[in-house]
Coordinates of C-alpha atoms in Angstrom, one line a residue:
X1 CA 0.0 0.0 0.0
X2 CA 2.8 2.4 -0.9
X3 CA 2.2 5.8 -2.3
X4 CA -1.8 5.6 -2.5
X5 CA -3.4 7.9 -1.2
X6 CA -7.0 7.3 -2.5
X7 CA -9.4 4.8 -3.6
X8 CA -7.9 3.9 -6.9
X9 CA -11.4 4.0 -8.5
X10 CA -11.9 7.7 -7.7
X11 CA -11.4 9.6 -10.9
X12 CA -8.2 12.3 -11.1
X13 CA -9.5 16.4 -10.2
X14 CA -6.5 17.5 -12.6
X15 CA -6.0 15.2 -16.0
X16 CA -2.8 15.3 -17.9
X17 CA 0.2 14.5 -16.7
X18 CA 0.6 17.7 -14.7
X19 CA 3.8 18.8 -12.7
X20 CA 4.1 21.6 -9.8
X21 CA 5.7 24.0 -13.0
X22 CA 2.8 22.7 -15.3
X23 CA 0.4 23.8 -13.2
X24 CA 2.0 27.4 -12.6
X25 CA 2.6 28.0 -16.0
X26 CA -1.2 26.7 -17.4
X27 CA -2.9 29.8 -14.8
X28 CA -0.3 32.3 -15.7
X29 CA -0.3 31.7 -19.4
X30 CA -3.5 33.8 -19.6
X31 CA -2.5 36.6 -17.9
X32 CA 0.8 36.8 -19.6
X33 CA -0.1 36.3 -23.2
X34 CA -1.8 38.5 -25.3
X35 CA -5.5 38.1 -25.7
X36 CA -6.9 36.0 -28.5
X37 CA -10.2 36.9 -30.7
X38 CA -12.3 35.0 -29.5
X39 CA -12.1 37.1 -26.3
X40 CA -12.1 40.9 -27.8
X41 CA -14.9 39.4 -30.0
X42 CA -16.7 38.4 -26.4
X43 CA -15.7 41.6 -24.8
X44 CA -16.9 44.0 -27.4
X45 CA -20.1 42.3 -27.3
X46 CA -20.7 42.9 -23.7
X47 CA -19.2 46.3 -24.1
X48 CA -21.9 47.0 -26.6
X49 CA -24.5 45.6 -24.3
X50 CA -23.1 47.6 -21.0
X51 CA -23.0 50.9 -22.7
X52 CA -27.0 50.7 -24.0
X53 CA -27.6 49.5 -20.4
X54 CA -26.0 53.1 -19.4
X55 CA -27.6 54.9 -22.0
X56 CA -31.3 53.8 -20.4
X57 CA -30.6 54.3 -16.7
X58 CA -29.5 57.8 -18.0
X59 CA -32.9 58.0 -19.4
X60 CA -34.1 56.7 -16.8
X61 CA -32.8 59.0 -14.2
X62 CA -33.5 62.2 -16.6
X63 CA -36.9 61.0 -17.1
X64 CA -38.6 59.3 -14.1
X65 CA -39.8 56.2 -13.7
X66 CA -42.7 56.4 -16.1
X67 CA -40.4 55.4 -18.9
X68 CA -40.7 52.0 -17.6
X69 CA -43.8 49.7 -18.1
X70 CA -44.9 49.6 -14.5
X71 CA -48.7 51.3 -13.9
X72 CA -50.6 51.7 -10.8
X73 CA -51.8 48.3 -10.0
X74 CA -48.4 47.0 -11.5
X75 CA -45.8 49.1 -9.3
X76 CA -42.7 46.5 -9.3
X77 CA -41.8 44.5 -11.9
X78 CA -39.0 43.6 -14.0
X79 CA -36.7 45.9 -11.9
X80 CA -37.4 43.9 -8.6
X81 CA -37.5 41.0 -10.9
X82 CA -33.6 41.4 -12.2
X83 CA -32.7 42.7 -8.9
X84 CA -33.6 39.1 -7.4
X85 CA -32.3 37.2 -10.1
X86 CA -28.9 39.0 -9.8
X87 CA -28.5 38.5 -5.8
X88 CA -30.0 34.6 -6.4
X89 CA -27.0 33.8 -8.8
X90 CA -24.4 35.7 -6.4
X91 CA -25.6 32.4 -3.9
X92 CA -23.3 29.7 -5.6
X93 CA -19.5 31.6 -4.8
X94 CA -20.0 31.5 -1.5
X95 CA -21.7 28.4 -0.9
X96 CA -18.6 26.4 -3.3
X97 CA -16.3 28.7 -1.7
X98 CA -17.3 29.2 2.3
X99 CA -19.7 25.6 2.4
X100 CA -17.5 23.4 0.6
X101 CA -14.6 24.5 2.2
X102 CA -15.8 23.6 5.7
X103 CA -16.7 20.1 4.8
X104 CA -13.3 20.3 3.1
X105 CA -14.6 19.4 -0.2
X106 CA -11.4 19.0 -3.1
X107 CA -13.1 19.4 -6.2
X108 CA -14.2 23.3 -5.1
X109 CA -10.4 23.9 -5.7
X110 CA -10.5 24.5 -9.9
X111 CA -13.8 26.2 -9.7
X112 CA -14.1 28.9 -6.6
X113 CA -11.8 31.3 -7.7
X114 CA -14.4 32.0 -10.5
X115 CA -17.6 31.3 -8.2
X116 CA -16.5 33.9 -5.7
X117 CA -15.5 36.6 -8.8
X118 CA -18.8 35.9 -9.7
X119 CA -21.1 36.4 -6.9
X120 CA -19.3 39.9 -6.1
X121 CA -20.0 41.1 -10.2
X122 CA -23.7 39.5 -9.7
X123 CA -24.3 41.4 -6.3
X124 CA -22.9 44.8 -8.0
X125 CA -25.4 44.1 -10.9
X126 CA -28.3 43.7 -8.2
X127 CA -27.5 47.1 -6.1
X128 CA -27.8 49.2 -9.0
X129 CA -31.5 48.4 -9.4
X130 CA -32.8 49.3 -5.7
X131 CA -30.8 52.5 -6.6
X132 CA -32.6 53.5 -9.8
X133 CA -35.4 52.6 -8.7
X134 CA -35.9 55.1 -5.8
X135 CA -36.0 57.4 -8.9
X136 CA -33.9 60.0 -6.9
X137 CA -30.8 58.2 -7.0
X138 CA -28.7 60.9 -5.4
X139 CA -30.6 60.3 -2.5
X140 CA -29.8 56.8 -2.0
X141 CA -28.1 57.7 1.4
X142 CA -31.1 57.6 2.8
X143 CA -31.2 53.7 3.1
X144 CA -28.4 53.5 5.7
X145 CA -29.3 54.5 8.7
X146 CA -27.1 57.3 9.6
X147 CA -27.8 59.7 12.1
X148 CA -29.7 62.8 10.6
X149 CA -31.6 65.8 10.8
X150 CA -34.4 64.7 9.0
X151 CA -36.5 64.3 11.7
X152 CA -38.9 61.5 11.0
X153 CA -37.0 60.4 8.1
X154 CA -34.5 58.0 9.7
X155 CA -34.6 54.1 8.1
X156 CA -37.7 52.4 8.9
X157 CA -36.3 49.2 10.8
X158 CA -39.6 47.4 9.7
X159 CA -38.8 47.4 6.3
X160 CA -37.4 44.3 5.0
X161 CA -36.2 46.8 2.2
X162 CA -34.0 48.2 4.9
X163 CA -32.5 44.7 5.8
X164 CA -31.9 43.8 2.6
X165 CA -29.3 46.8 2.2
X166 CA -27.9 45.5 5.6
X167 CA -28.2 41.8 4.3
X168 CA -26.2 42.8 0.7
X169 CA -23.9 45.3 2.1
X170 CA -22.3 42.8 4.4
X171 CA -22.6 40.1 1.5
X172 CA -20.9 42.1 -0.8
X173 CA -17.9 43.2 1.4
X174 CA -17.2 39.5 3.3
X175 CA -17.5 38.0 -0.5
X176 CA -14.9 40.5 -1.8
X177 CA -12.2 40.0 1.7
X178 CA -12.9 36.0 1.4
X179 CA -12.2 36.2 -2.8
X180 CA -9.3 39.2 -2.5
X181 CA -7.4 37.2 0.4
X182 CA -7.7 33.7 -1.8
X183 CA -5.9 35.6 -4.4
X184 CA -2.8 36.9 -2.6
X185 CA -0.7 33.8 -2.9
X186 CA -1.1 33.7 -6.7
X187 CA -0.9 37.8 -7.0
X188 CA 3.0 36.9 -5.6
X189 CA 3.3 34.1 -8.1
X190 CA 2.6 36.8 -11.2
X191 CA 4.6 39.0 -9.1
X192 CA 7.9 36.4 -9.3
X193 CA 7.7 35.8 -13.0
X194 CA 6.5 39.3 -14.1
X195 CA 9.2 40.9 -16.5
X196 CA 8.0 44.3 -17.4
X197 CA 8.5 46.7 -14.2
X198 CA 4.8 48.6 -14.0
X199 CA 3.5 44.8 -14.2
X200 CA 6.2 43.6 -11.2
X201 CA 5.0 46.9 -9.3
X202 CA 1.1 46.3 -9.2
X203 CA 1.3 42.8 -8.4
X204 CA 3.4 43.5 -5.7
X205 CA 1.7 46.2 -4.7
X206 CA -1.9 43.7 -4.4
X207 CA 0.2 40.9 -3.3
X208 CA 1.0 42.5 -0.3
X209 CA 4.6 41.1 0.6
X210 CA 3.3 37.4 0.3
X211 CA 6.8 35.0 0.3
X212 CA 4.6 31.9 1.0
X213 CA 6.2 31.0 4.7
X214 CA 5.0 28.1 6.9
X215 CA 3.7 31.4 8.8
X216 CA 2.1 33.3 6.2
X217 CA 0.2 29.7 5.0
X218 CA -0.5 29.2 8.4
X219 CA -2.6 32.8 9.0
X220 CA -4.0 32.6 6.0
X221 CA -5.8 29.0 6.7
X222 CA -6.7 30.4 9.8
X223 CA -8.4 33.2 7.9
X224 CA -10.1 30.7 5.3
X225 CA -11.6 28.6 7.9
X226 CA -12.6 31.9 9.7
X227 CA -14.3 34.0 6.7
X228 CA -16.0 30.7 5.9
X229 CA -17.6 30.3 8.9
X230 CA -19.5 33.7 8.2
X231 CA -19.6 33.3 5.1
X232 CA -22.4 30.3 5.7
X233 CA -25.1 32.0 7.4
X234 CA -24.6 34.7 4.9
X235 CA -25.5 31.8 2.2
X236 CA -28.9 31.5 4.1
X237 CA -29.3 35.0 5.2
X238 CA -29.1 36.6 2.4
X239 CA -32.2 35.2 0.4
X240 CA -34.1 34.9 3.3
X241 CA -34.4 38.7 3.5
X242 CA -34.6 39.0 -0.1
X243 CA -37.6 36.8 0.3
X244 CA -38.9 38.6 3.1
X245 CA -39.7 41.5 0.9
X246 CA -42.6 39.5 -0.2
X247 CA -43.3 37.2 2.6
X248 CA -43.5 39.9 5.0
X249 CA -46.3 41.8 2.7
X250 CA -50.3 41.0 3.4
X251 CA -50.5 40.9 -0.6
X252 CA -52.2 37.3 -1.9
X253 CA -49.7 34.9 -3.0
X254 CA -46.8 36.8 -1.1
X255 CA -47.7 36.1 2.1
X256 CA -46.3 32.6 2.7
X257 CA -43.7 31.0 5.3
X258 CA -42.4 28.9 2.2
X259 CA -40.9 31.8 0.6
X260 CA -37.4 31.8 2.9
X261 CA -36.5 28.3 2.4
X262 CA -37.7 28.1 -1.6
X263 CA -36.0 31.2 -2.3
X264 CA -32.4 30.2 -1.1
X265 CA -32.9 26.8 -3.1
X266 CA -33.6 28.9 -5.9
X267 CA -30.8 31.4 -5.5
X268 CA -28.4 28.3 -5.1
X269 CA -29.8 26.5 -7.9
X270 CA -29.8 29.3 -10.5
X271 CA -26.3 30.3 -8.9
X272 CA -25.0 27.4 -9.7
X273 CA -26.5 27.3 -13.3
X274 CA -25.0 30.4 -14.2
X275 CA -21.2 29.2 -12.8
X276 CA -21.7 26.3 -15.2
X277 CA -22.4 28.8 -18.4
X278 CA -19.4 30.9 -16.8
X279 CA -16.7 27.9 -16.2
X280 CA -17.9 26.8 -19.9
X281 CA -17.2 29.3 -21.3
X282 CA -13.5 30.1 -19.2
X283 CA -12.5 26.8 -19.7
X284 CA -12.2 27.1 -23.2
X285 CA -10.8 30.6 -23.7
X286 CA -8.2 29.7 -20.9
X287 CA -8.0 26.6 -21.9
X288 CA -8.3 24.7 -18.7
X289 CA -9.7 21.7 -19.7
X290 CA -7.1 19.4 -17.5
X291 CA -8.3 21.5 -14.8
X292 CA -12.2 21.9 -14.9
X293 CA -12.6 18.1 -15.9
X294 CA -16.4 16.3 -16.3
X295 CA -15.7 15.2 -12.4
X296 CA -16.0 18.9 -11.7
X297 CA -19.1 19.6 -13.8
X298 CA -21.2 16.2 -12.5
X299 CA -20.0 17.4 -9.1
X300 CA -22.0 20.7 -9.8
X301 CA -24.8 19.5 -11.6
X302 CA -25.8 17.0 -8.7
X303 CA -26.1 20.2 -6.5
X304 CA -28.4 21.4 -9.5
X305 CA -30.3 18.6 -9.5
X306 CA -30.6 18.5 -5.4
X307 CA -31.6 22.3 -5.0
X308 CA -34.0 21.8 -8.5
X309 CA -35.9 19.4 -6.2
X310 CA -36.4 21.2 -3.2
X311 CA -37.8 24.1 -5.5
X312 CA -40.5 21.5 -7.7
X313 CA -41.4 20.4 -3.9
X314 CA -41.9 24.3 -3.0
X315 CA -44.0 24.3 -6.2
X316 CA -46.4 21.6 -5.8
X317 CA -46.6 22.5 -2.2
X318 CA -48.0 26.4 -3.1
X319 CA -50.2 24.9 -6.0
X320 CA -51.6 22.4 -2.4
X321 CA -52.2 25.7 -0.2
X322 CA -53.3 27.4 -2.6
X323 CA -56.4 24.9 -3.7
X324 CA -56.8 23.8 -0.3
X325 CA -57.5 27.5 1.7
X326 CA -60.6 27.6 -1.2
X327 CA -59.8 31.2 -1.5
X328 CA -61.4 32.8 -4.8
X329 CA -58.1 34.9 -4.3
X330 CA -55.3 32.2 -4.5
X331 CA -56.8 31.1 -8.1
X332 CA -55.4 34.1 -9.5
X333 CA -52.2 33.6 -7.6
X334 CA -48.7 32.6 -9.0
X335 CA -48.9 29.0 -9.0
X336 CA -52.4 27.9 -9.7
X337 CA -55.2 27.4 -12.1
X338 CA -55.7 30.8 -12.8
X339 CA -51.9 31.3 -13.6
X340 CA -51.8 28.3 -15.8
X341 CA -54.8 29.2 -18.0
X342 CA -54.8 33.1 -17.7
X343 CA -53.3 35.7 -19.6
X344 CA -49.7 34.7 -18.6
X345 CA -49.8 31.4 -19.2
X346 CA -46.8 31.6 -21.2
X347 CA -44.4 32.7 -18.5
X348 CA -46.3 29.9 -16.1
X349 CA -45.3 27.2 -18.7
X350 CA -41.8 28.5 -19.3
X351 CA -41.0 28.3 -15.6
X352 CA -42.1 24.6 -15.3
X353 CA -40.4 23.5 -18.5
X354 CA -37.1 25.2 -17.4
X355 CA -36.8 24.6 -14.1
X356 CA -39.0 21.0 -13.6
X357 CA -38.7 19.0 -16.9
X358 CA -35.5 20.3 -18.4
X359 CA -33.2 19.5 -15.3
X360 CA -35.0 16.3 -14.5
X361 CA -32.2 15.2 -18.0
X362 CA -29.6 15.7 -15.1
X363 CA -31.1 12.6 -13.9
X364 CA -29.5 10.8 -16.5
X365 CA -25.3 10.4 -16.1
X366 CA -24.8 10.8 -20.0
X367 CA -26.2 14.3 -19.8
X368 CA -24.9 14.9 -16.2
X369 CA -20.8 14.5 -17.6
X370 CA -21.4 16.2 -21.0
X371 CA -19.7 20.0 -21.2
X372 CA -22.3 20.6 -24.0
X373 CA -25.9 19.1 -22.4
X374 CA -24.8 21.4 -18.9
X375 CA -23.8 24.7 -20.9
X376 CA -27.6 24.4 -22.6
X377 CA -29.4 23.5 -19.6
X378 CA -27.4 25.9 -17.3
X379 CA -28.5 28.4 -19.6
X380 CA -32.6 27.3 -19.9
X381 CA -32.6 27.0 -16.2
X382 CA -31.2 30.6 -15.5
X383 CA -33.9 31.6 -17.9
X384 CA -36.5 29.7 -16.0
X385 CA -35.6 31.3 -12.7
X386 CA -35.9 34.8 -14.2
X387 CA -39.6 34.0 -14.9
X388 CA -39.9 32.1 -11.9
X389 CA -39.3 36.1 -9.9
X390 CA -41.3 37.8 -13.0
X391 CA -44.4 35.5 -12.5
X392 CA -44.3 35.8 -8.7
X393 CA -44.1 40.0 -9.0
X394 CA -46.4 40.1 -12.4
X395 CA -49.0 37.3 -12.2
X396 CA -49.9 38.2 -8.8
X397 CA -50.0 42.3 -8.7
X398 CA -51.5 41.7 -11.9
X399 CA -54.7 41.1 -10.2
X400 CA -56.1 43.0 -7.7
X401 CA -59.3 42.6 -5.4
X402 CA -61.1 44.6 -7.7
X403 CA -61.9 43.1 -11.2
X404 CA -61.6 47.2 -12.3
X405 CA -57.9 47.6 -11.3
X406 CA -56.8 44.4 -13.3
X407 CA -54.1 45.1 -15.8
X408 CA -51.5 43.6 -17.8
X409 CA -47.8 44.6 -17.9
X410 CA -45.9 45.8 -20.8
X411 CA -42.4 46.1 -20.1
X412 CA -40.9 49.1 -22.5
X413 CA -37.7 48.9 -24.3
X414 CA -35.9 50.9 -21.3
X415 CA -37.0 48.1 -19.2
X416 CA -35.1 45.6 -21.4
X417 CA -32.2 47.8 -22.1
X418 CA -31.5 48.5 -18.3
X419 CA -31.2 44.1 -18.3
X420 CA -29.2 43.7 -21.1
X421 CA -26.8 46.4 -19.8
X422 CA -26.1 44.9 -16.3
X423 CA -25.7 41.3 -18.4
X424 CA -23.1 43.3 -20.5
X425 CA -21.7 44.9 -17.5
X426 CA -21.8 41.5 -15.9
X427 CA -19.5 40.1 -18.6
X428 CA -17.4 43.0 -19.2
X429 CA -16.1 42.8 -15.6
X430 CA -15.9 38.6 -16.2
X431 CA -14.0 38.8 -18.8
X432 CA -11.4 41.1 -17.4
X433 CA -11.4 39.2 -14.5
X434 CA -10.2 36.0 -16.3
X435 CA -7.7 38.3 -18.3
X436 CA -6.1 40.2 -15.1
X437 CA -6.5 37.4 -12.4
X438 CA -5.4 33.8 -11.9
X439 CA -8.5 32.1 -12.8
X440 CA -8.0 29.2 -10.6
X441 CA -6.6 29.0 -6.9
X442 CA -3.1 27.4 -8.5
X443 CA -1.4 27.5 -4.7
X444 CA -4.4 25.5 -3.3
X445 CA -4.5 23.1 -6.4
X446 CA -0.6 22.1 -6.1
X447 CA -2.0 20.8 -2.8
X448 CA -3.8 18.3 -4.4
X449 CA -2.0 17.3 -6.9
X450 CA -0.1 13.9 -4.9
X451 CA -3.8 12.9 -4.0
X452 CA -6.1 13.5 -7.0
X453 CA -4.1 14.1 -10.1
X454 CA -3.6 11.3 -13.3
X455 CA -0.1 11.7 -13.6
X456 CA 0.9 11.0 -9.9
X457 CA -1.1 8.6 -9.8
X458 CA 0.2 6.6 -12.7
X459 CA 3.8 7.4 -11.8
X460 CA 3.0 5.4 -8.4
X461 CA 1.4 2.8 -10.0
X462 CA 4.8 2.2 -12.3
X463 CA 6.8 2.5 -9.2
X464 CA 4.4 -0.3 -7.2
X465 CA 5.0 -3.3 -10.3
X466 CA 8.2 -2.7 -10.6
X467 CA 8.4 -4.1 -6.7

């Protein structure tokens, strides 16, 4: 039993027969080369994208909030919709990152670096919506509660509104200390084999004096084990209060304890979804295949398929409530007849076929290891948990107690360009990101490599026949 380390029938984390050097030189090469076309042909896309989001928040700002399709009856709707959508898919960096790292979970190694870069873009994509929304935006101030002269106008502590700035603010900054901190180690690795001087400078500048001592390796685990600890609460926290700002409301179809628990499934499950479309996409512009491996991506897509459950259960269990309170009221609500059969019946059907039938294929271990089968359904199920928010805003506010104050919503094109800017402003930073930082924790990987990777593994094997 000499030399194994593992089960031999575990599959390798990193494929290829990868060294130490290999390893260093495979997450530097990106950063050190020139970019390709495929990249500027991404980036000016998003660009493109970002600065038509810009151009309608300007508008928007100049304007009011008329320009956008909301009406009386109707008074949130896709803002509040994209603002939850964008904290939901900031869930999965810290749950890989914070979660996985307590129960000391190896295969998070090749793929947190890019979950926790992620969740910080998606949160900064989320606050920008509560922001324009208020309409005044240079009075956004007002939401922290700083001591004022206002008199009456201090932050209403009832407010779930007002937790969820508390809730995201603290999000935001423990995501970017856990993901900043991960990165010092490989910031000094650019730093050692940087050639041009300005390059040398800011790396050791960020790196802040890292030289990789039993000490420094020692505080920094201390700090890993630390920040995840917070982090985990924060995974639960988070969408609870984002929930909240429904639950807490007397409005039909709002007003439900299953909202907490079925909205952090959700944010986990379309967080996770949109790491997949990400890590598909890095992995082959960075060229990582011997490092993101279809162990890495089954890994994922069982968590998909775990969290996709709990949220069908939190389905069927509204459609239950719903039929069995025998309130004329509910059959207009979300999830029920009146939602499968009435004017939105559309966005009703989308959200079951995107996030009930098409991940039930994850079922199936064919589809659950293919790159291509998770890229497409990563994408349909990020598509179904927009319109799983939209129907829960629109479908119920649609109708009101009175028959006379029904309406329908009609979202305007500002509407759509304010989401297709923070998606372009969502990939802009993404693709920089991949360009400027070490894309995968390389100092954490090498730690692995004796224990999980092809090549050691066959060099010990050659070493045990010839005894």
């Amino acid at each position: 039993m000499s030399g194994h380390y593992e089960a031999p029938i575990r599959e390798p984390l990193i494929i290829g027969n990868k060294s130490y050097h290999d390893i260093t030189e495979d997450v530097a090469r990106p950063i050190e080369t020139k970019a390709g076309k495929l990249w500027w042909t991404a980036f000016n896309i998003a660009l493109a994208a970002f600065l038509f989001g810009v151009g309608c928040i300007m508008y928007t700002i100049g304007t009011g909030i008329g320009v956008w399709g909301l009406n009386r009856t109707i008074n949130w709707a896709w803002d509040i919709t994209n603002f939850v959508w964008w904290v939901g898919i900031g869930h999965a960096g810290t749950l890989i990152s914070a979660v996985l790292l307590l129960f000391r979970q190896k295969w998070r190694l090749s793929i947190n670096r890019s979950a926790e870069a992620m969740t910080i873009f998606a949160v900064v994509q989320a606050g920008l919506f509560p922001v324009i929304h208020m309409g005044r935006p240079w009075l956004g101030f007002w939401v922290m509660p700083v001591p004022n002269n206002f008199g009456s106008l201090w932050g209403n502590f009832n407010s779930p509104l007002l937790w969820d700035v508390f809730a995201i603010s603290t999000y935001f900054s423990v995501s970017v200390v856990f993901w900043y901190m991960g990165l010092i180690p490989d910031f000094a690795m650019i730093r050692d084999r940087a050639t041009k001087p300005i390059t040398k400078k800011i790396y050791s500048v960020i790196s802040m004096g890292w030289g990789g001592k039993a000490k420094h390796w020692q505080r920094f685990e201390e700090l890993s084990l630390v920040l995840a600890g917070l982090c985990t609460p924060l995974v639960f926290s988070v969408h609870t209060i984002v929930s909240f700002d429904f639950a807490t409301s007397v409005i039909k179809g709002w007003h439900s304890t299953i909202y907490p628990p079925y909205f952090v499934a959700g944010a986990i499950f379309s967080g996770f979804a949109m790491v997949q479309t990400l890590l598909g996409v890095a992995r082959k512009v960075n060229h990582l295949e011997d490092y993101i491996t279809q162990k890495h991506i089954e890994y994922m897509n069982i968590v998909i398929i775990v969290t996709g459950g709990v949220v069908a259960v939190a389905y069927l269990v509204e459609f239950l409530i719903g039929w069995y309170s025998g309130s004329r009221y509910e059959d207009f609500t979300y999830f029920s007849v009146g939602a499968a059969t009435g004017p939105y019946w559309w966005a009703f059907w989308l959200l079951i076929i995107c996030n009930v039938i098409v991940p039930g294929f994850l079922w199936f271990k064919k589809i659950r290891r293919s790159f291509f089968w998770t890229f497409v359904i990563a994408f349909v199920i990020n598509v179904g948990m927009w319109f799983e928010r939209f129907d829960i805003i629109v479908i119920n506010l649609s109708r009101d107690y009175l028959p006379s104050s029904w309406t329908m919503f009609q979202p305007t094109f500002v509407d759509v360009g304010i989401f297709i800017g923070t998606n372009g402003f969502f990939y802009v930073l993404f693709l920089l990101y991949g360009r400027t930082f070490p894309v995968i924790a390389q100092a954490e990987l090498k730690t692995i490599l004796k224990s999980s990777s092809e090549g050691y593994r066959n060099k010990h094997n050659d070493h045990n026949h010839e005894h």
